[in-house]
Short mmCIF file of N, CA, C and O in Angstrom, two decimals:
data_model
loop_
_atom_site.label_atom_id
_atom_site.label_comp_id
_atom_site.label_asym_id
_atom_site.label_seq_id
_atom_site.Cartn_x
_atom_site.Cartn_y
_atom_site.Cartn_z
N MET V 1 105.57 98.03 79.79
CA MET V 1 105.59 99.54 79.47
C MET V 1 104.08 99.74 78.84
O MET V 1 103.47 98.83 78.34
N ARG V 2 103.51 100.96 79.31
CA ARG V 2 102.20 101.24 79.00
C ARG V 2 102.06 102.63 78.63
O ARG V 2 102.71 103.60 79.11
N ALA V 3 101.19 103.02 77.52
CA ALA V 3 101.07 104.40 77.11
C ALA V 3 99.58 104.52 76.72
O ALA V 3 98.84 103.56 76.47
N VAL V 4 99.26 105.67 77.01
CA VAL V 4 97.83 106.13 76.84
C VAL V 4 98.16 107.08 75.49
O VAL V 4 98.79 108.08 75.76
N ILE V 5 97.50 106.68 74.56
CA ILE V 5 97.86 107.39 73.22
C ILE V 5 96.53 108.06 72.73
O ILE V 5 95.67 107.29 72.41
N THR V 6 96.62 109.36 72.40
CA THR V 6 95.59 110.12 72.13
C THR V 6 95.90 110.81 70.75
O THR V 6 96.96 111.43 70.70
N ARG V 7 94.93 110.87 69.88
CA ARG V 7 95.00 111.57 68.69
C ARG V 7 94.82 112.98 68.87
O ARG V 7 93.66 113.43 69.52
N VAL V 8 95.62 113.91 68.61
CA VAL V 8 95.35 115.35 68.77
C VAL V 8 95.61 116.23 67.51
O VAL V 8 96.20 115.69 66.67
N THR V 9 95.04 117.35 67.74
CA THR V 9 95.37 118.41 66.60
C THR V 9 96.30 119.28 67.02
O THR V 9 97.07 120.08 66.21
N ALA V 10 96.61 119.31 68.39
CA ALA V 10 97.64 120.19 68.95
C ALA V 10 97.87 119.60 70.53
O ALA V 10 96.79 119.17 70.92
N ALA V 11 99.02 119.88 70.92
CA ALA V 11 99.22 119.41 72.49
C ALA V 11 100.44 120.31 72.85
O ALA V 11 101.43 120.51 72.03
N SER V 12 100.45 120.48 74.33
CA SER V 12 101.75 121.01 74.68
C SER V 12 101.92 120.79 76.12
O SER V 12 101.09 120.29 76.78
N VAL V 13 103.10 121.10 76.66
CA VAL V 13 103.62 120.84 78.05
C VAL V 13 104.34 122.08 78.52
O VAL V 13 105.20 122.48 77.80
N VAL V 14 103.82 122.56 79.64
CA VAL V 14 104.43 123.74 80.33
C VAL V 14 104.91 123.43 81.58
O VAL V 14 104.31 122.72 82.28
N VAL V 15 106.08 123.83 81.99
CA VAL V 15 106.81 123.68 83.18
C VAL V 15 107.38 125.11 83.63
O VAL V 15 107.94 125.51 83.09
N ALA V 16 106.69 125.27 84.91
CA ALA V 16 107.09 126.43 85.65
C ALA V 16 106.85 127.95 84.62
O ALA V 16 107.63 128.72 84.48
N GLY V 17 105.92 127.83 83.87
CA GLY V 17 105.31 128.85 82.88
C GLY V 17 106.13 128.85 81.56
O GLY V 17 105.94 129.77 80.70
N GLU V 18 106.92 127.82 81.24
CA GLU V 18 107.70 127.78 80.03
C GLU V 18 107.27 126.56 79.46
O GLU V 18 107.13 125.41 79.78
N VAL V 19 107.06 126.71 78.16
CA VAL V 19 106.62 125.65 77.03
C VAL V 19 107.80 124.85 76.90
O VAL V 19 108.89 125.31 76.13
N VAL V 20 107.68 123.66 77.37
CA VAL V 20 109.16 122.84 77.06
C VAL V 20 108.76 121.68 75.79
O VAL V 20 109.69 121.04 75.38
N GLY V 21 107.59 121.43 75.53
CA GLY V 21 107.17 120.70 74.44
C GLY V 21 105.87 120.83 73.71
O GLY V 21 104.99 121.49 74.54
N GLN V 22 105.92 120.89 72.24
CA GLN V 22 104.44 121.35 71.72
C GLN V 22 104.77 120.81 70.34
O GLN V 22 105.49 120.82 69.69
N ILE V 23 103.10 120.45 70.01
CA ILE V 23 103.20 120.02 68.62
C ILE V 23 101.90 120.83 68.22
O ILE V 23 100.95 120.93 69.03
N THR V 24 101.87 121.40 66.93
CA THR V 24 100.92 122.29 66.49
C THR V 24 99.99 121.76 65.37
O THR V 24 99.41 122.51 64.76
N SER V 25 100.32 120.59 64.91
CA SER V 25 99.63 119.93 63.74
C SER V 25 99.15 118.51 64.12
O SER V 25 99.72 118.08 65.10
N PRO V 26 98.24 117.90 63.47
CA PRO V 26 97.67 116.67 63.85
C PRO V 26 98.70 115.65 64.12
O PRO V 26 99.66 115.63 63.31
N GLY V 27 98.59 114.93 65.24
CA GLY V 27 99.76 113.83 65.65
C GLY V 27 99.11 113.16 66.98
O GLY V 27 98.01 113.08 67.12
N LEU V 28 100.12 112.87 67.70
CA LEU V 28 99.66 111.97 68.78
C LEU V 28 100.42 112.63 69.99
O LEU V 28 101.56 113.08 70.14
N LEU V 29 99.63 112.49 71.24
CA LEU V 29 100.06 112.76 72.64
C LEU V 29 100.13 111.28 73.16
O LEU V 29 99.33 110.51 73.34
N VAL V 30 101.30 111.05 73.83
CA VAL V 30 101.58 109.89 74.21
C VAL V 30 102.12 109.98 75.76
O VAL V 30 102.98 110.54 76.16
N LEU V 31 101.11 109.56 76.61
CA LEU V 31 101.52 109.42 78.19
C LEU V 31 102.16 108.00 78.47
O LEU V 31 101.48 107.11 78.10
N LEU V 32 103.51 108.00 78.79
CA LEU V 32 104.33 106.97 78.97
C LEU V 32 104.59 106.59 80.21
O LEU V 32 105.19 107.20 80.96
N GLY V 33 104.17 105.33 80.58
CA GLY V 33 104.78 104.86 81.87
C GLY V 33 105.65 103.58 81.84
O GLY V 33 105.37 102.85 80.81
N VAL V 34 106.43 103.41 82.66
CA VAL V 34 107.55 102.43 82.55
C VAL V 34 107.32 101.52 84.00
O VAL V 34 107.08 102.11 85.14
N THR V 35 107.39 100.24 83.76
CA THR V 35 107.35 99.21 84.99
C THR V 35 108.56 98.67 85.08
O THR V 35 109.77 98.62 84.55
N HIS V 36 108.66 97.91 86.29
CA HIS V 36 109.95 97.42 86.76
C HIS V 36 110.84 96.29 85.82
O HIS V 36 112.07 96.56 85.76
N ASP V 37 109.97 95.75 85.03
CA ASP V 37 110.69 94.90 84.35
C ASP V 37 110.91 95.19 82.81
O ASP V 37 111.20 94.21 81.93
N ASP V 38 110.64 96.30 82.64
CA ASP V 38 110.67 96.88 81.10
C ASP V 38 112.27 96.93 80.82
O ASP V 38 112.92 97.01 81.60
N GLY V 39 112.45 96.72 79.46
CA GLY V 39 113.97 96.93 79.01
C GLY V 39 113.68 97.11 77.57
O GLY V 39 112.95 97.75 76.94
N PRO V 40 114.92 96.78 76.74
CA PRO V 40 114.98 97.27 75.40
C PRO V 40 113.93 96.56 74.45
O PRO V 40 113.40 97.14 73.56
N ASP V 41 113.56 95.31 74.77
CA ASP V 41 112.49 94.88 74.04
C ASP V 41 111.20 95.38 74.08
O ASP V 41 110.54 95.87 73.07
N GLN V 42 110.75 96.11 75.22
CA GLN V 42 109.73 96.93 75.51
C GLN V 42 109.79 98.53 74.77
O GLN V 42 108.93 98.85 74.15
N VAL V 43 111.19 98.84 74.77
CA VAL V 43 111.24 99.98 74.13
C VAL V 43 110.94 99.83 72.72
O VAL V 43 110.33 100.88 72.07
N ALA V 44 111.44 98.71 72.03
CA ALA V 44 111.52 98.78 70.61
C ALA V 44 110.14 98.41 70.23
O ALA V 44 109.35 99.13 69.24
N ALA V 45 109.06 97.61 71.09
CA ALA V 45 107.66 97.57 70.69
C ALA V 45 106.91 98.48 70.80
O ALA V 45 106.20 98.85 70.00
N MET V 46 107.31 99.41 71.95
CA MET V 46 106.54 100.75 72.08
C MET V 46 106.61 101.81 70.88
O MET V 46 105.81 102.25 70.46
N ALA V 47 108.16 101.86 70.53
CA ALA V 47 108.37 102.83 69.43
C ALA V 47 107.68 102.47 68.13
O ALA V 47 107.25 103.11 67.45
N ARG V 48 107.53 101.18 67.93
CA ARG V 48 107.02 100.58 66.76
C ARG V 48 105.36 100.95 66.80
O ARG V 48 104.79 101.20 65.97
N LYS V 49 104.68 100.62 67.87
CA LYS V 49 103.44 100.92 68.35
C LYS V 49 103.06 102.21 68.00
O LYS V 49 102.20 102.65 67.21
N ILE V 50 103.83 103.24 68.51
CA ILE V 50 103.68 104.84 68.36
C ILE V 50 103.62 105.06 66.97
O ILE V 50 102.75 105.87 66.82
N THR V 51 104.70 104.58 66.37
CA THR V 51 104.77 105.21 64.81
C THR V 51 103.92 104.32 63.81
O THR V 51 103.75 104.86 62.82
N GLU V 52 103.48 103.13 64.18
CA GLU V 52 102.80 102.32 63.14
C GLU V 52 101.26 102.18 63.34
O GLU V 52 100.63 101.56 62.60
N LEU V 53 100.80 102.51 64.53
CA LEU V 53 99.32 102.41 64.85
C LEU V 53 98.65 102.97 63.75
O LEU V 53 98.97 104.15 63.52
N ARG V 54 97.54 102.48 63.02
CA ARG V 54 96.90 103.15 62.23
C ARG V 54 95.75 103.90 62.75
O ARG V 54 94.50 103.48 62.62
N ILE V 55 95.89 105.03 63.46
CA ILE V 55 94.71 105.74 64.29
C ILE V 55 94.57 107.01 63.87
O ILE V 55 93.90 107.74 64.46
N LEU V 56 95.57 107.45 62.79
CA LEU V 56 95.19 109.03 62.19
C LEU V 56 94.16 108.83 61.32
O LEU V 56 93.71 107.61 60.80
N ASP V 57 93.81 110.18 60.79
CA ASP V 57 92.90 110.09 59.52
C ASP V 57 92.93 109.06 58.57
O ASP V 57 94.00 108.85 58.17
N GLU V 58 91.99 108.54 58.07
CA GLU V 58 91.89 107.45 57.01
C GLU V 58 92.68 106.34 57.33
O GLU V 58 93.47 105.85 56.39
N GLU V 59 92.79 106.09 58.67
CA GLU V 59 93.61 104.84 59.15
C GLU V 59 95.22 104.77 58.63
O GLU V 59 95.64 103.70 58.41
N ARG V 60 95.63 105.94 58.88
CA ARG V 60 96.88 106.13 58.72
C ARG V 60 97.90 106.08 59.88
O ARG V 60 97.30 106.48 60.96
N SER V 61 99.18 106.03 59.67
CA SER V 61 100.03 105.91 61.12
C SER V 61 100.88 107.16 61.04
O SER V 61 100.94 107.87 60.04
N VAL V 62 101.53 107.58 62.12
CA VAL V 62 102.40 108.58 62.15
C VAL V 62 103.36 108.51 61.08
O VAL V 62 103.91 109.42 60.45
N LEU V 63 104.08 107.03 60.91
CA LEU V 63 104.98 106.77 59.78
C LEU V 63 104.43 107.16 58.32
O LEU V 63 105.24 107.69 57.49
N ASP V 64 103.10 106.89 58.04
CA ASP V 64 102.48 107.18 56.96
C ASP V 64 102.59 108.38 56.39
O ASP V 64 102.69 109.00 55.26
N ILE V 65 102.37 109.52 57.36
CA ILE V 65 102.02 110.86 57.18
C ILE V 65 103.16 111.90 57.80
O ILE V 65 103.18 113.03 57.61
N GLY V 66 104.15 111.29 58.66
CA GLY V 66 105.22 111.99 59.25
C GLY V 66 104.49 113.05 60.03
O GLY V 66 105.11 113.98 60.46
N ALA V 67 103.45 112.34 61.00
CA ALA V 67 102.97 113.31 62.01
C ALA V 67 103.97 113.43 63.28
O ALA V 67 104.61 112.64 63.39
N PRO V 68 103.83 114.48 63.96
CA PRO V 68 104.45 114.74 65.06
C PRO V 68 104.09 113.93 66.22
O PRO V 68 102.88 113.69 66.25
N VAL V 69 104.94 113.70 67.29
CA VAL V 69 104.50 113.05 68.56
C VAL V 69 104.88 113.68 69.82
O VAL V 69 106.11 114.25 69.79
N LEU V 70 104.09 114.11 70.73
CA LEU V 70 104.47 114.68 71.97
C LEU V 70 104.58 113.57 72.98
O LEU V 70 103.57 112.89 73.45
N VAL V 71 105.68 113.10 73.69
CA VAL V 71 105.76 112.10 74.60
C VAL V 71 105.97 112.74 76.10
O VAL V 71 106.80 113.53 76.29
N VAL V 72 105.08 112.31 76.84
CA VAL V 72 105.21 112.91 78.31
C VAL V 72 105.27 111.67 79.38
O VAL V 72 104.32 110.61 79.36
N SER V 73 106.33 111.62 80.07
CA SER V 73 106.49 110.57 81.06
C SER V 73 105.40 110.57 82.02
O SER V 73 104.97 111.93 82.67
N GLN V 74 104.66 109.48 82.28
CA GLN V 74 103.55 109.52 83.31
C GLN V 74 103.47 108.34 83.94
O GLN V 74 102.86 107.27 83.57
N PHE V 75 104.06 108.32 85.27
CA PHE V 75 104.00 107.05 86.04
C PHE V 75 102.62 106.73 86.53
O PHE V 75 102.59 105.31 86.64
N THR V 76 101.77 107.44 86.41
CA THR V 76 100.44 107.35 86.99
C THR V 76 99.68 106.43 86.06
O THR V 76 98.42 105.74 86.61
N VAL V 77 100.08 106.10 85.00
CA VAL V 77 99.39 105.13 84.30
C VAL V 77 99.53 103.70 84.62
O VAL V 77 98.93 102.90 84.17
N TYR V 78 100.32 103.57 85.72
CA TYR V 78 100.55 102.23 86.42
C TYR V 78 99.72 102.37 87.80
O TYR V 78 100.00 101.57 88.52
N GLY V 79 99.02 103.36 87.85
CA GLY V 79 98.19 103.39 89.24
C GLY V 79 97.48 102.34 89.29
O GLY V 79 96.53 102.00 88.29
N ASP V 80 97.20 101.62 90.43
CA ASP V 80 96.27 100.65 90.77
C ASP V 80 95.26 101.00 91.54
O ASP V 80 95.41 101.58 92.83
N THR V 81 94.07 101.12 91.30
CA THR V 81 92.79 101.62 92.03
C THR V 81 91.79 100.57 92.36
O THR V 81 90.62 100.85 92.88
N ARG V 82 92.26 99.39 92.35
CA ARG V 82 91.25 98.18 92.65
C ARG V 82 90.97 98.02 94.08
O ARG V 82 90.00 97.64 94.40
N LYS V 83 91.81 98.63 95.05
CA LYS V 83 91.53 98.68 96.36
C LYS V 83 91.49 99.91 97.00
O LYS V 83 92.49 100.77 96.71
N GLY V 84 90.44 100.14 98.12
CA GLY V 84 90.61 101.39 98.73
C GLY V 84 90.42 102.79 98.00
O GLY V 84 89.80 102.71 96.72
N ARG V 85 90.73 103.77 98.51
CA ARG V 85 90.47 105.14 97.86
C ARG V 85 91.67 105.80 97.30
O ARG V 85 91.75 106.85 96.61
N ARG V 86 92.92 105.21 97.76
CA ARG V 86 94.04 105.85 97.15
C ARG V 86 94.92 104.95 96.13
O ARG V 86 95.05 103.57 96.46
N PRO V 87 95.29 105.32 95.24
CA PRO V 87 95.91 104.52 94.09
C PRO V 87 97.24 103.96 94.69
O PRO V 87 98.00 104.68 95.49
N SER V 88 97.45 102.84 94.19
CA SER V 88 98.88 102.35 94.54
C SER V 88 99.79 102.44 93.29
O SER V 88 99.33 102.30 92.31
N TRP V 89 101.12 102.99 93.55
CA TRP V 89 102.18 103.18 92.29
C TRP V 89 103.09 102.35 92.32
O TRP V 89 104.21 102.35 91.67
N SER V 90 102.92 101.24 93.02
CA SER V 90 103.96 100.17 93.16
C SER V 90 104.43 99.51 92.13
O SER V 90 105.45 99.02 91.66
N ALA V 91 103.55 99.55 90.98
CA ALA V 91 104.05 98.95 89.47
C ALA V 91 104.75 99.88 88.88
O ALA V 91 105.19 99.31 87.76
N ALA V 92 104.73 101.12 89.23
CA ALA V 92 105.57 102.09 88.38
C ALA V 92 107.02 102.08 88.88
O ALA V 92 107.18 101.83 90.00
N ALA V 93 107.88 101.97 87.64
CA ALA V 93 109.43 101.90 87.88
C ALA V 93 109.80 103.13 88.54
O ALA V 93 109.29 104.25 88.20
N PRO V 94 110.72 103.30 89.45
CA PRO V 94 111.33 104.46 90.03
C PRO V 94 111.99 105.33 88.98
O PRO V 94 112.54 104.71 88.10
N GLY V 95 112.27 106.64 89.23
CA GLY V 95 112.97 107.51 88.44
C GLY V 95 114.11 107.02 87.50
O GLY V 95 114.37 106.96 86.32
N PRO V 96 115.00 106.64 88.44
CA PRO V 96 116.33 106.09 88.06
C PRO V 96 116.24 105.06 86.76
O PRO V 96 117.05 104.81 86.10
N VAL V 97 115.23 104.34 86.99
CA VAL V 97 114.87 103.15 86.23
C VAL V 97 114.07 103.68 84.96
O VAL V 97 114.35 103.17 83.74
N ALA V 98 113.28 104.41 85.10
CA ALA V 98 112.17 105.03 84.12
C ALA V 98 112.70 105.74 83.30
O ALA V 98 112.71 105.87 82.09
N GLN V 99 113.58 106.87 83.68
CA GLN V 99 114.03 107.82 82.61
C GLN V 99 114.74 107.36 81.44
O GLN V 99 114.52 107.88 80.51
N PRO V 100 115.76 106.55 81.83
CA PRO V 100 116.48 106.14 80.50
C PRO V 100 115.63 105.16 79.58
O PRO V 100 115.76 105.22 78.40
N LEU V 101 114.48 104.66 80.00
CA LEU V 101 113.79 104.15 79.04
C LEU V 101 112.73 104.94 78.45
O LEU V 101 112.41 104.58 77.12
N VAL V 102 112.27 105.89 79.10
CA VAL V 102 111.56 106.92 78.12
C VAL V 102 112.32 107.73 77.24
O VAL V 102 111.83 107.86 76.16
N ASP V 103 113.39 108.02 77.60
CA ASP V 103 114.25 108.69 76.84
C ASP V 103 114.80 107.65 75.50
O ASP V 103 114.99 108.20 74.36
N ALA V 104 114.90 106.34 75.71
CA ALA V 104 115.22 105.35 74.64
C ALA V 104 113.96 105.08 73.89
O ALA V 104 114.05 105.26 72.63
N VAL V 105 112.49 105.40 74.27
CA VAL V 105 111.43 105.15 73.47
C VAL V 105 111.63 106.57 72.48
O VAL V 105 111.30 106.41 71.35
N VAL V 106 111.86 107.73 72.94
CA VAL V 106 112.05 108.96 72.29
C VAL V 106 112.93 108.75 71.26
O VAL V 106 112.57 109.05 70.16
N ALA V 107 114.10 108.39 71.69
CA ALA V 107 115.12 108.30 70.61
C ALA V 107 114.76 107.32 69.55
O ALA V 107 115.17 107.33 68.21
N ALA V 108 114.17 106.23 70.01
CA ALA V 108 113.59 105.21 68.87
C ALA V 108 112.66 105.63 68.05
O ALA V 108 112.86 105.32 66.71
N VAL V 109 111.85 106.56 68.41
CA VAL V 109 110.95 107.05 67.40
C VAL V 109 111.50 108.13 66.80
O VAL V 109 111.12 108.37 65.28
N ARG V 110 112.40 108.89 67.14
CA ARG V 110 113.01 109.78 66.40
C ARG V 110 114.01 109.13 65.25
O ARG V 110 114.18 109.73 64.14
N GLU V 111 114.53 107.97 65.46
CA GLU V 111 115.47 107.22 64.39
C GLU V 111 114.39 106.65 63.38
O GLU V 111 114.96 106.63 62.36
N ARG V 112 113.21 106.78 63.48
CA ARG V 112 112.12 106.30 62.54
C ARG V 112 111.90 107.66 61.67
O ARG V 112 110.93 107.69 60.85
N GLY V 113 112.59 108.62 62.00
CA GLY V 113 112.35 109.90 61.24
C GLY V 113 111.14 110.80 61.61
O GLY V 113 110.59 111.66 60.83
N ILE V 114 110.77 110.61 62.94
CA ILE V 114 109.45 111.36 63.38
C ILE V 114 110.00 112.35 64.27
O ILE V 114 110.79 112.46 65.13
N HIS V 115 109.20 113.49 64.04
CA HIS V 115 109.41 114.90 64.90
C HIS V 115 108.86 114.60 66.40
O HIS V 115 107.71 114.15 66.42
N VAL V 116 109.67 114.56 67.26
CA VAL V 116 109.25 114.01 68.93
C VAL V 116 109.51 115.19 69.55
O VAL V 116 110.53 115.90 69.69
N GLU V 117 108.43 115.87 70.34
CA GLU V 117 108.75 116.79 71.48
C GLU V 117 108.47 115.94 72.74
O GLU V 117 107.82 115.02 72.71
N THR V 118 108.86 116.59 74.06
CA THR V 118 108.59 115.97 75.14
C THR V 118 108.57 116.76 76.29
O THR V 118 108.69 118.06 76.04
N GLY V 119 108.06 116.25 77.35
CA GLY V 119 107.70 116.89 78.77
C GLY V 119 108.86 116.96 79.29
O GLY V 119 110.04 116.72 78.70
N ARG V 120 109.10 117.11 80.59
CA ARG V 120 110.34 117.20 81.41
C ARG V 120 110.16 116.16 82.60
O ARG V 120 109.33 116.31 83.28
N PHE V 121 110.99 115.01 82.50
CA PHE V 121 111.03 114.23 83.37
C PHE V 121 110.94 114.50 84.63
O PHE V 121 111.95 115.21 85.34
N GLY V 122 109.97 114.18 85.56
CA GLY V 122 109.96 114.43 87.08
C GLY V 122 109.36 115.62 87.43
O GLY V 122 109.34 115.84 88.57
N ALA V 123 109.13 116.47 86.36
CA ALA V 123 108.61 117.97 86.71
C ALA V 123 107.07 117.87 86.90
O ALA V 123 106.56 117.07 86.46
N THR V 124 106.54 118.96 87.53
CA THR V 124 105.37 119.01 87.69
C THR V 124 104.99 119.87 86.32
O THR V 124 105.43 120.82 85.87
N MET V 125 104.16 119.09 85.61
CA MET V 125 103.73 119.60 83.97
C MET V 125 102.29 119.90 83.88
O MET V 125 101.40 119.24 84.51
N ASP V 126 102.04 121.03 83.01
CA ASP V 126 100.75 121.25 82.61
C ASP V 126 100.76 120.67 81.48
O ASP V 126 101.31 121.23 80.42
N VAL V 127 99.85 119.70 81.10
CA VAL V 127 99.68 119.28 79.72
C VAL V 127 98.44 119.59 79.21
O VAL V 127 97.36 119.42 79.77
N ALA V 128 98.40 120.25 78.04
CA ALA V 128 97.06 120.50 77.34
C ALA V 128 97.05 119.92 76.02
O ALA V 128 98.16 119.57 75.17
N SER V 129 95.74 119.53 75.58
CA SER V 129 95.55 118.69 74.38
C SER V 129 94.35 119.31 73.79
O SER V 129 93.39 119.55 74.37
N VAL V 130 94.12 119.09 72.33
CA VAL V 130 93.07 119.38 71.59
C VAL V 130 92.79 117.82 70.98
O VAL V 130 93.59 117.62 69.96
N ASN V 131 91.85 117.29 71.77
CA ASN V 131 91.77 115.64 71.30
C ASN V 131 90.94 115.71 69.83
O ASN V 131 90.08 116.62 69.72
N ASP V 132 91.42 114.83 69.11
CA ASP V 132 90.92 114.77 67.74
C ASP V 132 90.05 113.47 67.71
O ASP V 132 90.42 112.48 67.98
N GLY V 133 88.72 113.52 67.59
CA GLY V 133 87.77 112.66 67.64
C GLY V 133 86.70 112.51 68.84
O GLY V 133 85.53 112.84 68.35
N PRO V 134 87.04 112.39 69.95
CA PRO V 134 88.12 112.12 70.71
C PRO V 134 88.52 110.44 70.30
O PRO V 134 87.52 109.65 69.95
N PHE V 135 89.89 110.33 70.32
CA PHE V 135 90.25 109.13 69.91
C PHE V 135 91.45 108.74 70.85
O PHE V 135 92.54 109.37 70.66
N THR V 136 91.27 107.78 71.78
CA THR V 136 92.50 107.21 72.67
C THR V 136 92.28 105.90 72.72
O THR V 136 91.24 105.24 72.96
N VAL V 137 93.66 105.29 72.86
CA VAL V 137 93.91 104.05 73.15
C VAL V 137 94.85 103.73 74.09
O VAL V 137 95.69 104.58 74.51
N ILE V 138 94.86 102.55 74.61
CA ILE V 138 95.86 102.12 75.85
C ILE V 138 96.69 101.03 75.09
O ILE V 138 96.07 100.13 74.79
N VAL V 139 97.99 101.05 75.23
CA VAL V 139 98.63 100.33 74.74
C VAL V 139 99.73 99.75 75.86
O VAL V 139 100.39 100.54 76.40
N ASP V 140 99.84 98.52 76.00
CA ASP V 140 100.66 97.75 76.71
C ASP V 140 101.57 96.93 75.93
O ASP V 140 101.11 96.12 75.27
N VAL V 141 102.84 96.74 76.15
CA VAL V 141 103.82 96.02 75.50
C VAL V 141 104.73 95.31 76.72
O VAL V 141 104.90 95.69 77.85
#
């Protein structure tokens, strides 16, 4: 499982003109990708990283300050661009495998008492963010 995690002051996801997920206070935008061999261990580890990484102001975590999180499924974080001019998506898990795991990460973060907004799995989404810093990390678990 891989995530691109960005510290934001606001972020939103729009699908077909409708806002489906939005955070309006400082928190994290998480672009989350799933690979073929991910399972419950990776779900737990990613939820822990999302909530406990000390990357917010004054080296605090989402758990420390109750910051919101916007999770957007993003298979392209597993794009391989080492060869040629077209990325390969073969490392990304197919939708029927990935969607339940993305949903499980969202549920695990919520179980920690964090407000989580989401995109819409499989939809064409317009994702907007106001990056804070900018501060972005890549997390592999």
